[in-house]
Short mmCIF file of C-alpha atoms in Angstrom, two decimals:
data_model
loop_
_atom_site.label_atom_id
_atom_site.label_comp_id
_atom_site.label_asym_id
_atom_site.label_seq_id
_atom_site.Cartn_x
_atom_site.Cartn_y
_atom_site.Cartn_z
CA MET A 264 -42.34 11.72 -18.71
CA ASP A 265 -45.58 13.07 -16.99
CA LEU A 266 -45.23 16.81 -15.80
CA THR A 267 -45.68 15.77 -11.98
CA LEU A 268 -43.16 12.92 -12.29
CA LEU A 269 -40.49 15.47 -14.04
CA GLU A 270 -40.67 17.97 -11.35
CA ALA A 271 -40.24 15.02 -8.91
CA LEU A 272 -37.42 13.75 -10.11
CA ASN A 273 -36.09 17.39 -10.39
CA THR A 274 -37.10 18.01 -7.24
CA GLU A 275 -34.75 14.41 -6.10
CA ARG A 276 -31.56 15.90 -8.29
CA ALA A 277 -31.78 19.19 -6.91
CA ALA A 278 -31.81 18.52 -3.01
CA ARG A 279 -28.83 15.51 -3.83
CA ARG A 280 -30.81 12.83 -3.25
CA ALA A 281 -30.83 9.50 -5.19
CA ALA A 282 -34.19 8.05 -6.90
CA VAL A 283 -34.71 5.59 -9.33
CA LEU A 284 -37.78 5.65 -12.26
CA VAL A 285 -39.07 2.24 -12.79
CA THR A 286 -40.82 1.90 -15.99
CA ASP A 287 -43.01 -0.72 -17.22
CA LEU A 288 -41.41 -1.91 -20.66
CA ASP A 289 -45.14 -3.63 -21.56
CA GLY A 290 -47.70 -1.27 -20.26
CA GLY A 291 -45.44 2.04 -20.38
CA ALA A 292 -46.11 2.91 -16.81
CA GLN A 293 -43.80 4.96 -14.83
CA ARG A 294 -43.02 5.60 -10.83
CA LEU A 295 -40.32 7.13 -9.21
CA VAL A 296 -39.36 5.76 -6.44
CA ARG A 297 -37.28 7.47 -3.73
CA ALA A 298 -34.03 6.17 -2.13
CA GLY A 299 -35.56 6.47 1.37
CA ASP A 300 -38.54 4.50 0.35
CA ALA A 301 -36.56 1.64 -1.55
CA GLY A 302 -36.28 -0.64 1.21
CA THR A 303 -39.95 -1.21 1.54
CA ASP A 304 -40.77 -1.05 -2.68
CA PRO A 305 -41.75 -4.20 -3.89
CA LEU A 306 -38.91 -3.86 -5.61
CA ALA A 307 -36.65 -3.50 -2.81
CA PRO A 308 -34.04 -5.96 -3.74
CA HIS A 309 -33.56 -4.37 -7.41
CA LEU A 310 -33.84 -0.97 -6.18
CA ALA A 311 -30.76 -1.62 -3.63
CA GLU A 312 -28.61 -3.07 -6.33
CA ALA A 313 -29.44 -0.50 -8.28
CA LEU A 314 -28.69 2.13 -6.13
CA ARG A 315 -25.49 0.36 -4.95
CA SER A 316 -24.10 0.05 -8.45
CA GLY A 317 -25.23 3.55 -10.18
CA ARG A 318 -25.94 1.49 -12.99
CA SER A 319 -29.52 1.77 -15.11
CA GLY A 320 -30.83 -1.39 -16.54
CA ARG A 321 -33.78 -4.13 -16.88
CA VAL A 322 -35.26 -6.09 -14.53
CA GLU A 323 -38.19 -8.64 -14.41
CA ALA A 324 -40.54 -8.95 -11.47
CA GLU A 325 -43.73 -10.63 -10.81
CA GLY A 326 -44.04 -11.36 -14.42
CA ARG A 327 -43.42 -8.19 -16.10
CA ARG A 328 -40.18 -6.38 -17.52
CA LEU A 329 -39.35 -3.55 -15.93
CA PHE A 330 -36.31 -0.71 -16.73
CA LEU A 331 -34.82 0.78 -13.68
CA THR A 332 -33.45 4.61 -14.50
CA VAL A 333 -31.02 5.22 -11.57
CA GLN A 334 -30.42 8.87 -10.48
CA LEU A 335 -27.62 9.08 -8.25
CA PRO A 336 -25.86 12.37 -7.10
CA ALA A 337 -22.34 12.98 -8.53
CA PRO A 338 -19.91 11.99 -5.95
CA ARG A 339 -17.85 15.10 -4.20
CA LEU A 340 -14.97 15.19 -2.06
CA VAL A 341 -14.00 18.20 0.38
CA ILE A 342 -10.52 18.15 1.93
CA THR A 343 -9.82 20.21 4.20
CA GLY A 344 -5.96 21.36 4.06
CA ALA A 345 -4.35 22.66 1.20
CA VAL A 346 -1.05 20.60 1.83
CA HIS A 347 1.18 18.30 -0.48
CA ILE A 348 -1.46 15.10 -0.12
CA ALA A 349 -3.76 17.28 -1.23
CA GLN A 350 -2.60 18.24 -4.24
CA ALA A 351 -1.51 15.09 -5.50
CA LEU A 352 -5.08 13.86 -4.50
CA ALA A 353 -7.26 16.22 -6.26
CA PRO A 354 -6.51 15.47 -9.42
CA MET A 355 -6.53 12.10 -8.83
CA ALA A 356 -10.14 11.87 -7.33
CA ALA A 357 -10.91 14.70 -10.22
CA ALA A 358 -9.97 11.76 -12.91
CA VAL A 359 -11.97 9.29 -11.23
CA GLY A 360 -15.13 11.93 -11.32
CA PHE A 361 -15.68 13.35 -8.30
CA ALA A 362 -16.11 17.26 -7.57
CA VAL A 363 -13.22 18.35 -5.58
CA THR A 364 -13.04 21.05 -3.01
CA ILE A 365 -10.26 22.18 -0.87
CA ILE A 366 -10.84 24.01 2.25
CA ASP A 367 -7.78 26.18 4.30
CA PRO A 368 -8.13 29.45 5.43
CA ARG A 369 -3.98 30.09 5.15
CA THR A 370 -3.85 31.84 2.23
CA ALA A 371 -0.83 30.84 1.62
CA PHE A 372 -1.85 27.28 0.48
CA ALA A 373 -5.04 27.58 -0.79
CA THR A 374 -4.04 29.13 -3.77
CA PRO A 375 -5.61 28.51 -7.72
CA GLU A 376 -1.69 28.10 -8.76
CA ARG A 377 -1.14 25.32 -6.10
CA PHE A 378 -4.42 23.82 -7.03
CA PRO A 379 -5.10 24.54 -11.18
CA GLY A 380 -8.67 23.72 -12.37
CA VAL A 381 -9.71 23.09 -8.61
CA ASP A 382 -12.55 24.57 -6.45
CA VAL A 383 -10.35 26.24 -3.82
CA ARG A 384 -11.90 27.84 -0.95
CA ALA A 385 -9.35 30.01 1.46
CA GLN A 386 -12.17 29.86 4.46
CA TRP A 387 -12.36 28.47 7.62
CA PRO A 388 -14.30 24.96 6.92
CA GLN A 389 -17.45 26.35 9.37
CA ASP A 390 -18.01 28.96 6.89
CA ALA A 391 -17.53 27.19 3.48
CA LEU A 392 -19.64 24.20 4.66
CA ALA A 393 -22.26 26.73 5.66
CA GLU A 394 -21.95 27.75 1.68
CA ARG A 395 -21.73 24.10 0.57
CA SER A 396 -23.57 21.74 2.67
CA LEU A 397 -22.54 18.33 3.14
CA ASP A 398 -24.58 14.80 2.17
CA PRO A 399 -24.33 11.28 1.85
CA PHE A 400 -23.22 11.26 -1.34
CA THR A 401 -20.12 13.69 -0.04
CA ALA A 402 -16.69 12.46 1.28
CA VAL A 403 -14.26 14.27 3.29
CA ALA A 404 -10.54 13.72 3.96
CA ALA A 405 -9.20 15.53 6.68
CA LEU A 406 -5.34 16.58 5.71
CA ALA A 407 -4.68 20.10 7.84
CA HIS A 408 -2.89 17.65 10.67
CA ASP A 409 -4.14 21.52 12.93
CA PRO A 410 -7.58 20.40 14.86
CA LYS A 411 -8.59 24.27 14.07
CA ILE A 412 -9.13 23.31 10.42
CA ASP A 413 -10.08 19.34 10.77
CA ASP A 414 -12.24 19.20 13.61
CA PRO A 415 -14.91 20.88 12.60
CA ALA A 416 -14.94 19.61 9.20
CA LEU A 417 -15.11 16.39 10.80
CA GLU A 418 -18.51 17.11 12.97
CA ALA A 419 -20.38 18.46 10.13
CA ALA A 420 -19.57 15.54 7.90
CA LEU A 421 -20.21 13.06 10.76
CA SER A 422 -23.65 14.74 11.15
CA ALA A 423 -24.62 15.11 7.95
CA GLY A 424 -23.53 11.65 7.13
CA CYS A 425 -21.29 11.44 4.23
CA PHE A 426 -19.95 7.85 3.02
CA TYR A 427 -16.42 8.36 3.60
CA VAL A 428 -15.12 10.24 6.70
CA GLY A 429 -10.96 10.04 6.95
CA ALA A 430 -8.73 11.79 9.02
CA LEU A 431 -4.33 12.26 8.78
CA GLY A 432 -2.42 11.42 11.81
CA SER A 433 -1.36 8.80 13.80
CA ARG A 434 -2.81 6.37 16.43
CA LYS A 435 -1.78 8.69 19.21
CA SER A 436 -3.04 12.01 17.49
CA HIS A 437 -6.24 10.09 16.42
CA ALA A 438 -7.12 9.63 20.29
CA GLY A 439 -6.60 13.29 20.96
CA ARG A 440 -9.10 13.96 18.19
CA LEU A 441 -11.72 11.82 19.40
CA ALA A 442 -11.54 12.96 22.85
CA ARG A 443 -11.84 16.56 21.35
CA LEU A 444 -14.88 15.87 19.19
CA ALA A 445 -16.38 13.53 21.63
CA GLU A 446 -16.38 16.41 24.51
CA ARG A 447 -17.71 18.78 21.27
CA GLY A 448 -20.88 16.59 21.46
CA VAL A 449 -20.55 14.00 19.17
CA PRO A 450 -21.40 10.47 19.94
CA ARG A 451 -19.04 7.90 20.20
CA ALA A 452 -21.01 5.60 17.71
CA ALA A 453 -20.65 8.38 15.42
CA LEU A 454 -16.87 8.75 15.68
CA GLU A 455 -16.17 5.31 15.17
CA ARG A 456 -16.64 5.82 11.45
CA ILE A 457 -13.50 7.69 10.97
CA ARG A 458 -11.03 6.34 8.77
CA ALA A 459 -8.05 6.80 10.91
CA PRO A 460 -5.14 6.77 9.96
CA ILE A 461 -5.86 7.47 6.58
CA GLY A 462 -6.23 5.69 3.45
CA LEU A 463 -5.55 2.03 3.16
CA ASP A 464 -2.54 -0.08 4.79
CA ILE A 465 0.10 -0.24 1.76
CA GLY A 466 3.26 0.95 3.20
CA ALA A 467 2.85 4.62 1.34
CA ALA A 468 5.36 6.94 2.38
CA THR A 469 5.58 9.76 -0.16
CA PRO A 470 2.48 12.33 -0.71
CA ALA A 471 1.72 10.80 -3.98
CA GLU A 472 1.28 7.29 -2.75
CA ILE A 473 -0.27 8.73 0.32
CA ALA A 474 -2.95 9.89 -1.93
CA VAL A 475 -3.72 6.47 -3.94
CA SER A 476 -4.13 5.10 -0.87
CA VAL A 477 -6.70 7.23 0.22
CA LEU A 478 -8.61 7.38 -3.08
CA ALA A 479 -8.56 3.49 -3.00
CA GLN A 480 -10.16 3.43 0.45
CA LEU A 481 -12.85 6.43 -0.44
CA VAL A 482 -13.38 4.54 -4.13
CA GLY A 483 -13.73 1.50 -2.41
CA GLU A 484 -16.47 3.30 0.60
CA LEU A 485 -18.59 4.62 -2.74
CA ARG A 486 -18.65 1.26 -4.46
CA ARG A 487 -19.30 -1.26 -1.64
CA ARG A 488 -21.74 0.12 0.71
CA PRO A 489 -23.84 -2.62 1.35
CA ALA A 490 -26.70 -3.28 -1.21
CA ARG A 491 -29.43 -4.02 1.25
CA PRO A 492 -30.49 -2.59 4.91
CA PRO A 493 -29.55 -5.26 7.64
CA ALA A 494 -31.84 -7.67 8.67
CA ALA A 495 -33.26 -8.30 12.35
CA LEU A 496 -33.71 -11.32 13.80
CA VAL A 497 -35.29 -11.27 16.97
CA LEU A 498 -35.16 -14.42 19.75
CA ALA A 499 -38.33 -14.85 21.12
CA ALA A 500 -38.72 -18.65 21.79
CA GLY A 501 -37.39 -19.24 25.37
CA GLU A 502 -39.33 -20.68 28.30
CA GLY A 503 -38.05 -18.14 30.47
CA THR A 504 -38.42 -20.61 33.63
CA ARG A 505 -36.91 -18.26 35.89
CA LEU A 506 -40.42 -16.13 36.30
CA PRO A 507 -43.11 -18.66 36.84
CA GLY A 508 -46.74 -18.01 36.76
CA ALA A 509 -46.55 -16.16 32.93
CA TYR A 510 -44.66 -15.74 29.96
CA LYS A 511 -42.20 -13.50 30.56
CA LEU A 512 -42.01 -11.87 26.62
CA THR A 513 -45.41 -10.91 26.66
CA LEU A 514 -45.78 -9.17 30.22
CA PRO A 515 -46.02 -5.43 29.58
CA LEU A 516 -43.77 -3.01 30.76
CA GLY A 517 -45.34 0.82 30.60
CA GLY A 518 -48.12 -1.21 29.20
CA VAL A 519 -46.12 -3.02 25.85
CA PRO A 520 -45.29 -6.29 25.94
CA LEU A 521 -41.46 -6.75 26.27
CA VAL A 522 -40.93 -8.67 22.97
CA ARG A 523 -43.06 -6.00 21.33
CA ARG A 524 -40.77 -3.32 22.82
CA ALA A 525 -38.01 -5.03 21.65
CA VAL A 526 -39.35 -6.07 18.11
CA GLU A 527 -40.58 -1.99 17.57
CA ALA A 528 -37.00 -0.99 18.05
CA ALA A 529 -35.88 -2.91 15.21
CA LEU A 530 -38.64 -2.19 13.46
CA ALA A 531 -37.99 1.74 14.48
CA ALA A 532 -34.48 1.19 13.06
CA ARG A 533 -33.59 0.67 9.36
CA ALA A 534 -33.35 -3.12 9.76
CA ARG A 535 -36.14 -5.14 6.93
CA PRO A 536 -36.89 -7.57 7.20
CA VAL A 537 -37.26 -8.14 11.11
CA ILE A 538 -37.86 -11.83 11.58
CA VAL A 539 -39.26 -13.24 15.02
CA VAL A 540 -38.44 -16.54 16.18
CA THR A 541 -41.20 -18.22 18.15
CA GLY A 542 -41.15 -21.59 20.09
CA HIS A 543 -42.25 -21.83 23.27
CA GLU A 544 -46.32 -19.97 23.74
CA ASP A 545 -45.95 -19.18 19.90
CA ALA A 546 -49.49 -18.05 19.84
CA LEU A 547 -49.13 -15.51 22.68
CA VAL A 548 -45.88 -13.94 21.01
CA ARG A 549 -48.34 -13.68 17.98
CA ALA A 550 -50.94 -12.01 19.71
CA ALA A 551 -48.25 -9.53 21.50
CA LEU A 552 -47.16 -8.72 17.79
CA ASP A 553 -50.66 -8.01 16.10
CA GLY A 554 -49.99 -5.74 13.68
CA LEU A 555 -46.48 -5.31 13.23
CA ASP A 556 -44.90 -5.80 10.27
CA VAL A 557 -42.28 -8.99 10.91
CA THR A 558 -42.05 -12.44 9.20
CA PHE A 559 -42.60 -14.96 12.22
CA VAL A 560 -40.46 -18.40 11.91
CA PRO A 561 -41.71 -20.90 14.49
CA ASN A 562 -38.35 -22.69 16.23
CA PRO A 563 -39.94 -26.52 17.05
CA ASP A 564 -36.69 -27.39 18.71
CA PHE A 565 -36.64 -24.11 21.03
CA ALA A 566 -36.22 -26.47 24.25
CA ARG A 567 -32.77 -27.41 22.96
CA GLY A 568 -31.00 -23.98 23.58
CA LEU A 569 -30.90 -20.87 22.22
CA SER A 570 -28.57 -22.24 19.65
CA THR A 571 -31.95 -23.95 17.86
CA SER A 572 -33.20 -20.26 17.89
CA LEU A 573 -30.44 -18.62 16.25
CA ARG A 574 -29.82 -21.50 13.39
CA THR A 575 -33.88 -21.02 12.56
CA GLY A 576 -33.62 -17.50 12.25
CA VAL A 577 -30.35 -17.59 10.39
CA ALA A 578 -31.75 -20.37 7.83
CA ALA A 579 -34.90 -17.93 7.30
CA LEU A 580 -32.92 -14.95 6.14
CA PRO A 581 -33.13 -13.81 2.34
CA LYS A 582 -30.61 -15.13 0.49
CA GLU A 583 -29.38 -11.69 -0.32
CA THR A 584 -29.04 -10.28 3.53
CA GLU A 585 -25.35 -8.92 3.99
CA ARG A 586 -25.67 -8.21 7.90
CA VAL A 587 -27.93 -9.35 10.49
CA VAL A 588 -28.55 -7.84 14.07
CA VAL A 589 -29.75 -10.07 16.73
CA LEU A 590 -31.94 -9.31 19.55
CA LEU A 591 -33.36 -10.57 22.22
CA GLY A 592 -36.57 -11.07 22.81
CA ASP A 593 -36.26 -9.59 26.89
CA MET A 594 -34.55 -6.65 26.36
CA PRO A 595 -36.82 -4.06 26.02
CA LYS A 596 -34.65 -0.95 26.23
CA VAL A 597 -32.37 -1.43 23.18
CA GLU A 598 -32.69 1.69 21.28
CA PRO A 599 -33.04 2.00 17.41
CA ALA A 600 -29.99 4.07 16.78
CA LEU A 601 -28.09 1.26 18.90
CA ILE A 602 -29.55 -1.26 16.11
CA ASP A 603 -27.97 0.90 12.82
CA CYS A 604 -24.73 2.01 14.60
CA LEU A 605 -23.86 -1.69 15.24
CA ALA A 606 -25.11 -2.68 11.76
CA ASP A 607 -23.23 0.11 10.24
CA ALA A 608 -20.23 -1.01 12.04
CA LEU A 609 -19.56 -3.60 10.16
CA ASP A 610 -17.14 -3.85 7.28
CA PRO A 611 -15.93 -7.41 5.87
CA ALA A 612 -13.49 -5.67 3.68
CA ARG A 613 -11.45 -4.81 6.78
CA GLY A 614 -12.11 -8.02 8.55
CA ARG A 615 -14.91 -6.88 10.85
CA LEU A 616 -17.43 -9.16 10.79
CA ALA A 617 -19.38 -8.64 14.04
CA ALA A 618 -20.04 -5.70 16.23
CA VAL A 619 -21.02 -5.83 19.91
CA PRO A 620 -22.16 -2.61 22.14
CA VAL A 621 -19.33 -2.50 25.20
CA ALA A 622 -19.36 -0.32 27.99
CA SER A 623 -16.76 -0.79 31.08
CA GLY A 624 -15.08 -3.89 29.62
CA ARG A 625 -18.84 -5.55 29.69
CA HIS A 626 -20.25 -6.83 26.27
CA GLY A 627 -24.23 -6.25 25.75
CA ASN A 628 -26.80 -7.03 23.22
CA PRO A 629 -28.10 -6.92 20.26
CA VAL A 630 -25.06 -8.33 18.20
CA ALA A 631 -24.18 -7.43 14.49
CA LEU A 632 -23.29 -10.17 12.40
CA ALA A 633 -21.91 -10.29 8.67
CA ARG A 634 -22.76 -12.96 5.79
CA ALA A 635 -19.55 -14.69 6.49
CA LEU A 636 -20.25 -15.61 10.04
CA PHE A 637 -23.85 -17.53 8.89
CA PRO A 638 -21.93 -21.03 8.12
CA ALA A 639 -20.06 -20.85 11.58
CA LEU A 640 -23.55 -19.64 13.30
CA MET A 641 -24.96 -22.95 11.76
CA THR A 642 -23.03 -25.07 13.74
CA LEU A 643 -23.87 -24.05 17.12
CA GLU A 644 -25.47 -26.54 19.70
CA GLY A 645 -27.00 -26.46 22.95
CA ASP A 646 -28.05 -23.24 25.20
CA VAL A 647 -25.36 -21.11 23.11
CA GLY A 648 -25.19 -18.35 21.05
CA ALA A 649 -22.89 -16.31 18.98
CA ARG A 650 -20.74 -15.18 22.14
CA ARG A 651 -18.96 -18.53 21.79
CA ILE A 652 -17.43 -17.45 18.31
CA LEU A 653 -16.98 -14.30 18.89
CA ALA A 654 -14.78 -15.12 22.09
CA ASP A 655 -12.83 -17.62 19.81
CA ASN A 656 -11.92 -15.02 17.17
CA PRO A 657 -11.63 -11.62 18.74
CA ASP A 658 -9.74 -9.91 15.84
CA PHE A 659 -12.94 -9.81 13.63
CA VAL A 660 -15.15 -8.41 16.63
CA VAL A 661 -15.71 -4.94 16.61
CA GLU A 662 -16.84 -3.06 20.15
CA LEU A 663 -18.73 -0.20 20.29
CA PRO A 664 -18.68 2.01 23.11
CA VAL A 665 -22.15 2.85 24.59
CA GLU A 666 -23.48 5.06 27.18
CA GLY A 667 -26.80 4.19 29.36
CA GLU A 668 -28.05 0.57 30.30
CA GLY A 669 -30.38 -0.36 27.28
CA ALA A 670 -27.89 -2.95 25.99
CA PHE A 671 -27.16 -4.75 29.05
CA VAL A 672 -31.00 -4.75 30.71
CA ASP A 673 -32.86 -7.83 30.26
CA VAL A 674 -35.86 -9.24 32.27
CA ASP A 675 -35.25 -12.41 33.61
CA THR A 676 -37.14 -12.34 36.98
CA ARG A 677 -40.52 -10.22 38.53
CA GLU A 678 -37.63 -8.34 40.50
CA ASP A 679 -36.05 -7.22 37.01
CA LEU A 680 -39.81 -6.33 35.65
CA GLU A 681 -40.41 -4.40 38.62
CA ALA A 682 -37.29 -2.39 38.70
CA LEU A 683 -38.03 -1.10 35.04
CA GLU A 684 -41.29 -0.13 35.95
CA ILE A 685 -40.17 1.91 38.58
CA HIS A 686 -37.31 3.42 36.92
CA GLU A 687 -39.69 4.25 34.08
CA ILE A 688 -42.26 5.66 36.26
CA ALA A 689 -39.88 7.99 38.04
CA ALA A 690 -38.24 9.21 35.29
CA ALA A 691 -41.60 10.30 33.71
CA SER A 692 -42.16 11.66 37.18
CA ASP A 693 -38.33 12.90 37.98
CA VAL A 694 -38.07 11.29 40.64
CA ASP A 695 -35.30 9.67 41.92
CA ALA A 696 -35.74 5.96 40.85
CA ALA A 697 -33.25 4.03 43.34
CA ALA A 698 -35.02 5.70 46.30
CA ALA A 699 -38.25 5.09 45.13
CA LEU A 700 -37.66 1.42 44.73
CA GLU A 701 -36.25 0.88 47.75
CA ALA A 702 -39.08 2.57 49.52
CA MET A 703 -41.19 -0.11 47.43
CA ARG A 704 -39.54 -3.12 49.13
CA ALA A 705 -39.30 -1.59 52.14
CA GLU A 706 -42.92 -1.38 52.04
CA ASP A 707 -43.64 -5.02 51.08
CA ALA A 708 -41.81 -6.31 53.83
#
């Protein structure tokens, strides 16, 4: 192996970052693909599956034989609370390959005698984790049932993107936990990732049985992580009849066409590919998105309603797509973080097949959908989207609490566009947007 390549691989190993060494079996050439770059690599589907499974092996692509050598950091489990459940969980987790650390400042509990062969830290979590940082290949199980011990670890785990975050306690105690963490500034979308009550629902009663349920849940989380990033569908085929005299999707907001702002949000998120469904004024939409890395899919039946664009987009998704986020081209205030959070909220194994943003009981957009719903989407007719399917099946819908108006702001009229323009100008100038808009309307009158 080339020395430069070896140094790069060792750098990824030392930083506990995943990587794949790609070797051309025909010519011997090698290259290193870091996990963060895998989604845009020409071998993306093969790399995604290799990173998900952790298994090295041979693949064929573009007529060449390649060998993918996968380098994944060893999984770790950090447990807060040296309690009876932890005593059962630690050796079980070690037996399946986890490096286990117990953190508990109570020196009467956090002892080598109670946890033989386990890394035991008789420290407060904020001190212990300052010495041993968390990462996406670490699981955190908060078992102390003491906010002073569990809450700092949970906050650190969510911030670090740990692949599994679970917490012991009843639904009532978890509600209090969520309130405390929210007060500490943890985003609501991040709080949705905490598995609580912890463990699979197997009717576990004893500490050992609870430990089994926790281990099964976190192993499932490790092995079932999506092999690919979510896809994104941007629906941009409608006629926009409520805004005559111009095609609304290509009208500028802050100098940027509305549809381009929606697509740029998808591209700034993890979504790949980004598919744009066009129809009315196809050429104008394509021109507005010039230079962006998107796939255009024309919908010849756009005049028959929204369902036709959704069906067209779903039919164009790559066959390996597991999740898709559906965006509307006339919603220019959607943030990339919301797109990612909605996709991450899906969990088909737990019956979470759809995710929608919600505030004050009101559902917004975009909407994230799991593959299991694709056949139902292909049956839609008329000017309807996925809302009807979700309304008929509320049990599999995750409501993601959001702040701000980005998930609810669309542009139907010139007044909507003017209001958005004023708000953006006012925000940049630190002016009261409502007062500025009222003054402008009074002047026009």
